[in-house]
């Protein structure tokens, strides 16, 4: 048998199954029955991406199958094999979508099945920063449980996002390994067709971030090949169906590594035989050209970004530190070089061994840094990273910041020998590693003595926090001389540029003006560049010749004009990883904002994913704007259209999150008390009529404003 026979044979087999399944469904439900995957604006995502046609009913699904058939040409050329691979993948998507008929939830823990658009948007920033350096798709059963688990853990330790299909899912479960999106190990499903759910992620990334036109299959495949760092590990035995799926993966640019030696055909850099499973990791990274940043830290447990989302429950914890109950603090302090002894770590007070099991304790750590290029402005930027650093420790959990942090150390980590001093090691190594351009020397003092914690918190930390807050309050767009560009997301959105100002942070929510300034200092040729603001065109719109020139340059000419404060005229572009999306609501002359976490309906008749699909990929779309959560309370939010007075609806959770700051801004700008009270949410209205009624009753100011379009 040739490779062609196997691919074509596998493709024919899956096609037959799909046809049978669709006919069966039509017989059962009738051809008008709706079909879709939940929480996506691109249903069916793979078929839509490849053909440009949306499928909503069984009838359309049957027609789509006819289109798939046209891809299944049988000449023995490489392209025919690839297209048959793509056809196999599309058939898999059809089989999978049938499982979701009638709002069914076909996947149960630990399997995920279809992944929501929101999950893909969340992956945007970690993928561009290299925090997630790659995506592994592991298929089938490893020769032994130990080898399977070791492979998964090896990727996890590198921060690689791992998806599992088939027998490997039971193998990691048997070994008692924790799985889930929060530890970057995602079991998709046990049928081979479940592999489509990761293909769907790759193709939607092209639509969401890449501005690829649905149906432009050539550009689509180039996008996934160039920008989605995925690869496949397939365990033997490979049947023809898996081989056909593999051809689809290769067509998208994802190399396949397998330990199958029989009846297999090596294709350089694409279909690679590696008999030794312990070498799958190295072979795959080499084939996909993935480089791993290594941070070697001398601690008794693992340290990797994959553990960032790990949660330690009360019953699993050895000890806890809780700033909301006892005195705690975390602080970066700029010192003179003579006051800092590099890599010195001191613990003042009891170690974990001296603390009772399950007890609540005080902790305060002061990271003293010195460096020629260090500026006090960078202190909060470094400090905010502590959350990520400490969370990356396996078995340690961190939330909050400043003097309100909470840390848990798990019983497992404790038993492995983890101590307070290791927190110091982690902070030292991470700060030196990431901030080497500004930090020459770094020393960590960790206080656990309660009296010392009280002293550090009240006499050292709080006065510094207060001073910083004053500084932040005076940081306005008018008070600074320069803004910054950020083009980090160009890895996925080639023409997207964020202009970051003190009052408008990056739409991902992760890059403030101070962050951008620090990033520029750390890496002068990096993603954040200075934008001068010497030649204003219109202060109300926030348009500047300098800004226009910068976006023209950084978007390689794709953008000509960008305003900072308007949603209608030359609005800033979006990449796709925005925390919130705001869109015009014509009946109230206002705007509706939805956050990524919100799963319900909005008065625009669209869900978050549907609103979000209106913009992205670095294209300007007047009327829709992606933005960070903190921008909502900014005095510059849609200033050109009248500002925050235009906000008429937000999900309740988001409203509560921004209430304090938003109310303060409304009070200062318009003298309105308790403005958030006037704003609708899903408990009040999810349709425009009920919303307007509510706004009228509350006397919402937007109703009296000029229409925006
Ligand atoms: Fe991406 Fe903009 Fe955030 Fe930079 S500021 S990471 S370009 S969304
Ligand atoms: Ni106190
Ligand atoms: Ni982005």
XYZ file of C-alpha atoms and ligand atoms in Angstrom:
719
model
C 0.000 0.000 0.000
C 1.173 3.480 -0.724
C 0.653 6.526 1.434
C -1.962 7.643 -1.073
C -3.929 4.422 -0.665
C -3.930 4.834 3.079
C -4.991 8.490 3.049
C -7.663 7.958 0.406
C -8.888 4.791 2.116
C -9.109 6.518 5.496
C -10.841 9.505 3.939
C -13.395 7.282 2.169
C -14.117 5.412 5.389
C -14.757 8.612 7.363
C -16.809 10.068 4.538
C -19.016 6.984 4.539
C -19.521 7.239 8.291
C -20.339 10.921 8.057
C -22.864 10.450 5.300
C -24.540 7.703 7.312
C -24.594 9.853 10.438
C -26.091 12.871 8.666
C -28.724 10.775 6.910
C -29.552 9.142 10.211
C -29.915 12.522 11.911
C -32.142 13.830 9.119
C -34.339 10.743 9.420
C -34.605 11.317 13.152
C -34.960 15.120 13.361
C -35.922 16.332 9.881
C -33.657 18.392 7.661
C -34.542 21.777 9.208
C -33.075 20.828 12.545
C -30.504 23.361 13.737
C -26.876 22.305 14.132
C -24.134 24.335 15.812
C -21.329 24.248 18.324
C -21.853 26.286 21.492
C -20.149 29.634 22.203
C -18.730 30.372 18.807
C -19.608 32.957 16.202
C -18.099 30.848 13.434
C -20.226 27.738 13.320
C -19.165 25.312 11.903
C -15.714 26.806 12.398
C -13.536 24.534 10.246
C -15.952 24.261 7.362
C -16.631 28.005 7.509
C -12.917 28.853 7.585
C -12.150 26.620 4.600
C -15.191 27.393 2.425
C -16.634 30.701 3.679
C -20.070 29.155 4.104
C -21.851 28.898 7.450
C -23.837 25.778 8.220
C -26.864 26.104 10.479
C -29.192 23.173 9.667
C -28.975 19.491 8.837
C -30.028 20.321 5.284
C -27.079 22.665 4.901
C -24.858 20.090 6.530
C -25.835 17.565 3.889
C -25.087 20.128 1.163
C -21.767 20.858 2.808
C -20.921 17.178 2.640
C -21.367 17.442 -1.121
C -18.784 20.244 -1.161
C -16.421 18.125 0.921
C -16.750 15.374 -1.681
C -15.320 17.717 -4.318
C -12.092 17.943 -2.293
C -11.693 14.185 -2.444
C -9.862 13.891 -5.744
C -7.982 10.683 -6.297
C -4.932 11.525 -8.378
C -1.761 10.321 -6.731
C -0.322 13.746 -6.156
C 0.673 15.252 -2.841
C -1.980 17.948 -3.094
C -4.725 15.353 -3.522
C -3.539 13.626 -0.372
C -3.507 16.894 1.559
C -6.977 17.854 0.367
C -8.291 14.428 1.310
C -6.770 15.052 4.726
C -8.657 18.331 4.958
C -11.836 16.562 3.789
C -11.359 13.994 6.552
C -11.033 16.770 9.105
C -14.214 18.431 7.872
C -16.074 15.117 8.061
C -14.856 14.802 11.645
C -16.304 18.236 12.379
C -19.671 17.146 10.945
C -19.699 13.991 13.051
C -18.814 16.006 16.138
C -21.446 18.688 15.597
C -24.154 16.035 15.404
C -23.291 15.179 19.003
C -24.379 18.689 20.027
C -27.870 18.547 18.523
C -30.634 19.926 20.773
C -28.162 21.645 23.070
C -26.779 18.294 24.183
C -23.596 18.276 26.282
C -21.880 15.241 24.830
C -18.604 15.631 26.707
C -18.173 15.008 30.389
C -15.261 15.571 32.690
C -12.423 15.398 32.119
C -13.080 15.842 28.372
C -13.777 19.235 26.844
C -14.905 18.565 23.276
C -15.582 21.826 21.474
C -13.705 24.863 22.841
C -15.364 28.292 23.023
C -14.148 31.362 21.085
C -13.343 32.945 24.459
C -10.759 30.247 25.136
C -8.973 31.124 21.890
C -9.003 34.847 22.684
C -7.528 34.101 26.076
C -4.676 32.228 24.432
C -3.746 35.285 22.337
C -1.374 37.063 24.699
C 0.408 33.994 26.141
C 0.990 32.699 22.619
C 2.470 35.970 21.372
C 4.675 36.426 24.420
C 5.925 32.877 24.048
C 4.535 32.089 27.469
C 2.797 29.253 25.619
C 5.534 28.314 23.154
C 3.565 25.636 21.320
C 0.495 23.438 21.091
C 0.866 19.657 21.228
C -1.820 17.296 19.983
C -1.306 13.811 21.430
C -3.280 11.056 19.770
C -3.807 7.434 20.777
C -2.338 5.359 23.599
C 1.290 5.542 24.647
C 3.141 2.197 24.895
C 2.865 2.454 28.695
C 1.109 4.762 31.145
C 4.481 5.953 32.444
C 5.717 6.942 28.997
C 2.471 8.733 28.206
C 2.486 10.703 31.442
C 6.169 11.532 31.096
C 5.557 12.921 27.618
C 2.609 15.050 28.732
C 4.561 16.337 31.740
C 7.575 17.156 29.615
C 5.450 19.502 27.506
C 3.673 20.896 30.532
C 7.012 21.746 32.133
C 7.844 23.766 29.016
C 4.564 25.666 29.146
C 3.322 23.978 25.983
C -0.449 23.604 25.736
C -1.245 19.906 25.471
C -4.428 18.505 23.963
C -5.242 14.818 24.269
C -7.301 12.575 22.023
C -8.030 8.876 22.548
C -6.410 6.377 24.907
C -3.877 8.803 26.372
C -6.778 10.417 28.253
C -7.388 7.271 30.282
C -3.665 6.811 30.745
C -3.113 10.208 32.395
C -6.277 9.685 34.467
C -4.986 6.309 35.615
C -1.783 7.974 36.777
C -3.859 10.459 38.782
C -2.555 13.423 36.821
C -4.557 16.646 37.121
C -5.854 17.869 33.785
C -7.741 20.939 32.657
C -7.252 24.192 30.792
C -5.859 25.764 33.985
C -2.858 23.406 33.923
C -2.637 23.442 30.124
C -3.517 19.787 29.628
C -6.824 19.564 27.792
C -8.381 16.161 27.134
C -10.586 16.719 24.082
C -12.369 13.391 23.618
C -11.794 9.707 23.197
C -13.004 9.332 19.583
C -10.449 10.235 16.952
C -12.927 12.739 15.485
C -12.456 14.847 18.670
C -9.140 15.982 17.186
C -11.164 18.451 15.146
C -11.673 20.554 18.273
C -8.025 21.581 18.289
C -7.970 22.065 14.504
C -10.968 24.317 15.075
C -8.901 26.392 17.515
C -6.132 26.852 14.955
C -8.521 27.833 12.156
C -10.536 30.209 14.324
C -7.265 31.834 15.427
C -6.738 32.692 11.756
C -10.204 34.256 11.556
C -10.085 36.003 14.951
C -6.537 37.322 14.944
C -5.379 37.018 11.374
C -8.175 38.731 9.474
C -8.138 35.793 7.076
C -11.215 35.855 4.842
C -13.318 32.733 5.381
C -13.083 30.639 2.248
C -9.587 31.784 1.361
C -8.152 28.335 2.001
C -4.694 29.185 0.677
C -4.172 32.106 3.049
C -5.732 30.105 5.836
C -3.227 27.306 5.511
C -0.356 29.715 5.199
C -1.533 31.404 8.398
C -1.665 28.187 10.418
C 1.653 27.067 8.996
C 3.428 30.349 9.775
C 1.761 31.392 12.984
C 0.166 28.530 14.892
C 2.977 26.545 16.535
C 1.120 23.226 16.716
C 2.319 19.684 16.092
C 0.942 16.158 16.423
C 2.268 13.135 18.326
C 0.475 10.004 17.148
C 1.063 6.661 18.857
C 1.036 3.403 16.956
C -0.871 1.557 15.699
C -2.013 4.119 13.137
C -5.087 3.129 11.188
C -5.938 4.672 7.832
C -8.324 7.162 9.406
C -5.557 8.538 11.612
C -3.208 8.631 8.628
C -5.829 10.619 6.701
C -6.255 13.014 9.637
C -2.478 13.311 9.757
C -2.457 14.380 6.110
C -4.892 17.131 7.107
C -2.587 18.228 9.936
C 0.360 18.352 7.578
C -1.678 20.395 5.106
C -2.098 22.986 7.866
C 1.632 22.960 8.522
C 1.584 20.806 11.647
C 4.257 18.102 11.634
C 3.291 14.615 12.778
C 5.675 12.573 14.907
C 4.893 8.884 15.348
C 6.472 5.703 16.698
C 4.750 3.658 13.982
C 7.292 1.911 11.787
C 5.123 -0.363 9.663
C 3.585 0.830 6.476
C 4.540 4.410 7.090
C 6.126 6.880 4.743
C 8.510 9.453 6.010
C 8.076 13.013 4.785
C 10.948 15.271 5.885
C 9.929 17.786 8.576
C 6.280 16.691 8.213
C 5.814 12.995 8.882
C 8.572 11.876 11.187
C 9.159 8.431 12.616
C 10.652 8.461 16.101
C 10.610 5.014 17.672
C 11.701 6.265 21.071
C 8.724 7.950 22.769
C 11.038 9.660 25.262
C 12.414 11.600 22.287
C 9.013 12.738 20.970
C 9.372 16.044 22.775
C 12.765 16.967 21.344
C 11.885 15.687 17.860
C 8.631 17.644 17.795
C 10.157 20.923 18.968
C 12.866 20.605 16.372
C 10.409 19.836 13.580
C 8.198 22.808 14.488
C 11.172 25.013 15.294
C 9.984 25.824 18.820
C 12.492 27.336 21.206
C 11.968 27.015 24.938
C 13.110 29.677 27.371
C 14.584 27.862 30.325
C 14.489 29.294 33.807
C 16.499 27.049 36.070
C 15.501 27.637 39.652
C 16.781 25.570 42.503
C 13.546 24.469 44.164
C 12.198 20.981 44.980
C 9.047 21.273 42.825
C 8.420 22.153 39.177
C 8.359 25.748 37.980
C 6.477 26.315 34.714
C 3.874 28.664 33.310
C 1.575 25.667 32.857
C 1.012 25.699 36.617
C -0.066 29.316 36.681
C -3.751 28.459 36.744
C -3.455 25.631 39.266
C -5.777 25.965 42.254
C -5.002 24.648 45.749
C -8.126 23.756 47.690
C -8.369 24.108 51.445
C -8.187 20.392 52.037
C -4.993 20.137 49.976
C -3.126 22.965 51.631
C -0.371 22.786 54.199
C -0.392 26.473 55.167
C -1.961 29.687 54.004
C -0.975 33.369 54.081
C -3.842 35.780 53.873
C -3.495 39.541 53.585
C -7.190 40.087 54.132
C -6.949 38.654 57.662
C -3.430 39.286 58.907
C -0.691 41.713 57.940
C 0.922 40.832 54.636
C 2.692 42.752 51.880
C 4.665 42.330 48.695
C 6.975 45.068 47.629
C 9.727 46.014 45.218
C 12.059 48.663 46.539
C 14.681 50.493 44.546
C 17.868 50.749 46.562
C 21.379 51.955 46.125
C 23.722 49.270 44.796
C 25.656 49.366 48.077
C 22.512 48.335 49.986
C 21.823 45.209 47.951
C 23.657 41.922 48.145
C 22.881 39.989 44.994
C 21.080 36.658 45.438
C 20.917 37.000 49.209
C 17.702 35.465 50.549
C 16.733 35.953 54.166
C 13.757 34.590 56.057
C 12.914 36.567 59.191
C 10.593 34.456 61.321
C 9.305 30.884 61.260
C 9.676 28.520 58.250
C 6.741 26.376 57.023
C 7.858 23.455 59.214
C 7.171 25.606 62.278
C 3.646 26.467 61.148
C 0.631 24.385 62.021
C -1.072 22.342 59.314
C -3.907 24.393 57.808
C -2.930 27.579 59.650
C -3.295 31.169 58.469
C -0.080 33.181 58.693
C 1.513 36.522 57.914
C 4.020 37.010 55.139
C 5.740 40.065 53.749
C 8.441 39.942 51.122
C 10.561 42.868 50.089
C 12.503 42.516 46.881
C 15.327 45.038 46.930
C 16.663 45.901 43.516
C 19.466 48.105 42.276
C 20.498 49.035 38.770
C 21.713 51.991 36.724
C 18.566 51.972 34.575
C 16.115 51.206 37.377
C 13.355 53.784 37.879
C 10.748 53.842 40.663
C 8.106 53.737 37.891
C 9.146 50.153 37.202
C 8.561 49.008 40.785
C 4.823 48.316 40.346
C 5.481 46.711 36.942
C 7.893 44.224 38.498
C 5.733 43.774 41.560
C 2.691 42.865 39.527
C 4.619 39.979 38.000
C 5.009 38.337 41.429
C 1.563 36.889 40.960
C 2.661 35.004 37.832
C 6.020 33.992 39.257
C 4.660 32.514 42.467
C 1.791 30.854 40.634
C 4.185 29.084 38.303
C 5.435 27.032 41.247
C 3.802 23.613 41.218
C 1.737 23.297 44.383
C 1.753 27.001 45.257
C -1.116 29.343 44.594
C -1.168 33.136 44.693
C -3.951 35.677 44.305
C -4.250 39.393 44.978
C -1.481 41.935 45.240
C 0.127 44.634 47.351
C -0.972 44.000 50.966
C -3.940 41.852 50.040
C -2.202 38.836 48.578
C -3.072 35.312 49.541
C -0.737 32.367 49.144
C -1.338 28.678 49.675
C 1.316 25.988 49.814
C -0.008 22.508 49.120
C 0.662 19.470 51.278
C 2.326 17.832 48.262
C 4.708 20.745 47.767
C 5.481 20.800 51.484
C 6.196 17.064 51.467
C 8.482 17.574 48.491
C 10.516 19.934 50.689
C 9.191 23.302 49.583
C 10.049 26.125 52.000
C 9.396 29.853 52.369
C 12.941 30.548 51.264
C 12.097 28.967 47.904
C 9.620 31.761 47.275
C 12.657 33.995 47.593
C 14.574 31.871 45.084
C 11.710 32.108 42.633
C 11.355 35.874 42.999
C 15.091 36.381 42.693
C 15.526 34.219 39.598
C 12.429 35.513 37.828
C 13.156 39.187 38.422
C 16.758 38.786 37.320
C 15.672 36.798 34.297
C 12.919 39.071 33.049
C 14.187 42.476 34.137
C 17.879 42.058 33.522
C 18.039 45.321 31.578
C 17.132 47.359 34.663
C 17.974 45.132 37.624
C 21.677 44.546 38.208
C 21.392 43.298 41.756
C 18.497 41.748 43.630
C 18.031 40.652 47.227
C 14.941 39.186 48.855
C 13.895 39.501 52.489
C 10.865 37.462 53.539
C 9.232 38.220 56.856
C 6.991 35.677 58.530
C 7.379 37.053 62.030
C 3.946 38.616 62.673
C 5.268 41.766 64.371
C 7.727 42.357 61.540
C 4.970 41.841 58.977
C 2.855 44.459 60.726
C 5.753 46.860 60.711
C 6.638 46.266 57.051
C 3.049 46.535 55.953
C 2.097 49.686 57.812
C 5.375 51.570 58.012
C 7.045 50.623 54.736
C 4.637 49.249 52.149
C 1.446 51.251 52.607
C 3.172 54.668 52.491
C 4.839 53.567 49.235
C 1.547 52.310 47.763
C -0.102 55.616 48.655
C 2.627 57.540 46.924
C 2.310 55.388 43.833
C -1.444 55.903 43.733
C -0.922 59.645 43.800
C 1.467 59.285 40.903
C -1.047 57.192 38.958
C -3.788 59.744 39.590
C -1.685 62.487 38.074
C -0.724 60.321 35.102
C -3.033 61.584 32.392
C -2.661 61.689 28.642
C -2.040 65.410 28.932
C 0.612 65.089 31.629
C 3.032 62.887 29.716
C 5.269 63.727 26.775
C 5.016 60.455 24.914
C 2.742 57.502 24.283
C 3.866 53.994 23.366
C 3.013 51.595 20.586
C 2.626 47.892 21.268
C 2.865 45.400 18.429
C 3.255 42.229 20.419
C 0.085 40.821 18.893
C 1.428 41.166 15.370
C 2.611 37.592 15.699
C -1.054 36.742 15.108
C -2.545 39.985 13.817
C 0.035 41.226 11.349
C -1.303 44.772 10.980
C -2.530 45.434 14.515
C -1.036 48.268 16.570
C -2.117 49.314 20.061
C -1.403 52.909 21.053
C -0.987 52.827 24.809
C -1.535 56.019 26.800
C -1.817 56.643 30.547
C -5.602 56.737 30.267
C -6.001 54.026 27.669
C -4.294 50.745 28.389
C -3.806 48.023 25.773
C -6.977 46.195 24.832
C -5.673 42.949 26.301
C -5.751 44.635 29.695
C -2.197 43.520 30.375
C -0.206 46.494 29.083
C -0.519 49.854 30.849
C 1.436 52.949 29.913
C 3.899 52.157 32.702
C 4.230 48.589 31.431
C 4.851 49.829 27.913
C 7.422 52.296 29.199
C 9.195 49.535 31.115
C 9.032 47.181 28.139
C 10.593 49.850 25.981
C 13.370 50.372 28.502
C 13.998 46.628 28.812
C 14.072 46.032 25.092
C 14.600 49.258 23.144
C 14.062 47.516 19.797
C 11.140 45.466 21.085
C 7.370 45.674 20.726
C 6.884 48.989 22.550
C 8.186 52.116 20.851
C 7.940 55.749 21.806
C 5.268 57.779 20.012
C 5.678 61.513 20.354
C 2.609 63.738 20.613
C 3.908 67.045 19.419
C 1.576 67.594 16.472
C -2.045 67.306 17.588
C -4.737 67.445 14.902
C -7.838 67.279 17.065
C -7.568 66.984 20.841
C -11.150 65.875 21.258
C -10.769 62.927 18.884
C -7.288 62.270 20.161
C -5.740 62.480 16.731
C -2.102 63.377 16.167
C 0.111 63.454 13.139
C 2.723 61.662 15.240
C 0.299 58.850 16.089
C -0.772 58.491 12.453
C 2.822 58.264 11.331
C 3.571 55.671 13.967
C 0.623 53.422 13.132
C 1.401 53.731 9.418
C 4.926 52.621 10.085
C 4.142 49.830 12.547
C 1.247 48.448 10.507
C 3.404 48.424 7.368
C 1.008 50.858 5.756
C -2.176 48.931 6.526
C -3.455 51.768 8.730
C -3.366 55.472 7.937
C -5.227 57.267 10.703
C -6.052 56.212 14.214
C -7.790 58.269 16.856
C -7.401 57.566 20.540
C -10.827 58.631 21.778
C -13.375 57.791 19.095
C -15.241 54.583 18.352
C -16.681 56.045 15.120
C -13.902 57.914 13.408
C -10.726 55.960 12.653
C -11.025 53.877 15.809
C -8.114 51.889 17.117
C -7.926 48.372 15.712
C -8.308 45.142 17.632
C -6.188 42.032 17.432
C -8.637 39.627 19.018
C -7.492 39.142 22.600
C -9.487 42.065 24.026
C -10.976 41.731 27.502
C -14.163 43.530 26.482
C -15.992 44.526 23.352
C -18.167 47.569 23.049
C -20.729 48.149 20.316
C -23.314 50.772 19.417
C -26.900 50.287 20.632
C -28.963 52.524 18.295
C -32.237 52.644 20.240
C -30.693 54.309 23.267
C -27.921 56.275 21.501
C -25.595 54.332 23.725
C -23.130 51.498 23.753
C -23.263 48.001 25.134
C -20.151 46.430 26.624
C -19.621 42.679 27.096
C -16.665 40.990 28.739
C -15.090 37.771 27.541
C -16.317 35.782 30.541
C -19.951 36.678 29.869
C -21.735 33.797 28.172
C -25.247 35.226 27.848
C -27.116 37.436 25.380
C -26.754 41.228 25.081
C -29.382 43.779 23.964
C -27.614 43.927 20.586
C -29.026 40.472 19.908
C -25.478 39.177 19.956
C -23.410 37.231 22.466
C -19.824 38.180 23.313
C -18.367 35.886 20.624
C -20.752 37.312 18.035
C -19.982 40.917 18.957
C -16.299 40.070 19.069
C -16.429 38.586 15.589
C -17.429 42.027 14.265
C -13.899 43.276 14.763
C -10.363 41.948 15.044
C -7.423 41.024 12.878
C -6.064 44.570 12.962
C -8.913 46.060 10.915
C -10.801 49.267 11.751
C -14.511 48.701 12.309
C -16.374 51.877 13.314
C -19.074 51.113 15.847
C -17.219 48.249 17.491
C -14.178 48.495 19.693
C -12.178 45.974 21.715
C -10.733 47.302 24.968
C -9.413 46.472 28.433
C -11.645 46.390 31.507
C -9.892 49.309 33.144
C -10.561 51.539 30.152
C -14.254 51.585 31.073
C -13.721 54.031 33.931
C -11.319 56.207 31.953
C -12.141 59.831 31.254
C -10.978 59.115 27.725
C -13.411 56.272 27.042
C -15.184 57.284 23.800
C -14.554 60.876 24.780
C -15.239 62.060 21.229
C -18.764 60.631 21.378
C -19.521 61.995 24.822
C -17.669 59.567 27.070
C -18.855 57.057 29.628
C -22.335 58.632 29.674
C -22.933 56.515 26.583
C -22.630 53.228 28.466
C -26.117 51.765 28.726
C -25.552 48.077 29.394
C -22.941 45.738 30.857
C -23.076 42.238 32.318
C -23.700 42.462 36.069
C -20.363 40.937 36.969
C -18.462 43.472 34.869
C -20.541 46.318 36.244
C -19.655 45.316 39.781
C -16.011 44.998 38.831
C -15.797 48.561 37.464
C -18.439 50.206 39.704
C -16.225 52.029 42.162
C -13.963 53.588 39.569
C -16.707 54.217 37.034
C -18.901 55.966 39.592
C -15.984 58.148 40.612
C -15.373 59.170 36.997
C -19.070 59.894 36.381
C -19.148 62.009 39.517
C -16.099 63.977 38.425
C -17.124 64.416 34.785
C -20.851 64.987 35.060
C -21.696 65.176 38.756
C -23.790 61.999 38.490
C -24.020 59.947 41.701
C -24.009 56.174 41.469
C -23.922 56.092 37.685
C -23.705 52.280 37.490
C -27.214 52.156 38.931
C -28.502 53.645 35.687
C -26.748 51.071 33.535
C -28.715 47.993 32.535
C -27.495 44.419 32.895
C -28.759 40.929 32.044
C -30.979 40.843 35.122
C -32.799 43.931 33.811
C -32.907 43.482 30.064
C -31.403 41.502 27.231
C -33.502 43.132 24.510
C -33.472 46.778 23.384
C -37.093 47.586 24.262
C -36.828 46.501 27.885
C -33.476 48.236 28.092
C -34.814 51.582 26.861
C -37.690 51.276 29.306
C -35.246 50.770 32.143
C -33.014 53.635 31.009
C -36.022 55.940 30.767
C -37.101 55.040 34.262
C -33.607 55.742 35.588
C -33.197 58.957 33.592
C -30.069 57.687 31.836
C -28.274 60.596 30.135
C -27.601 58.722 26.853
C -31.261 58.945 25.846
C -30.952 62.705 25.498
C -27.708 62.607 23.538
C -27.268 62.881 19.777
C -27.407 59.640 17.836
C -23.955 58.304 17.071
C -24.756 57.367 13.499
Fe -1.464 42.900 22.123
Fe -2.166 45.466 22.347
Fe -1.918 43.962 24.530
Fe 0.235 44.715 23.105
S -1.169 46.053 24.241
S -0.176 42.693 23.962
S -0.589 44.631 21.002
S -3.408 43.706 22.869
Ni -2.493 45.772 60.585
Ni -3.837 40.453 21.037
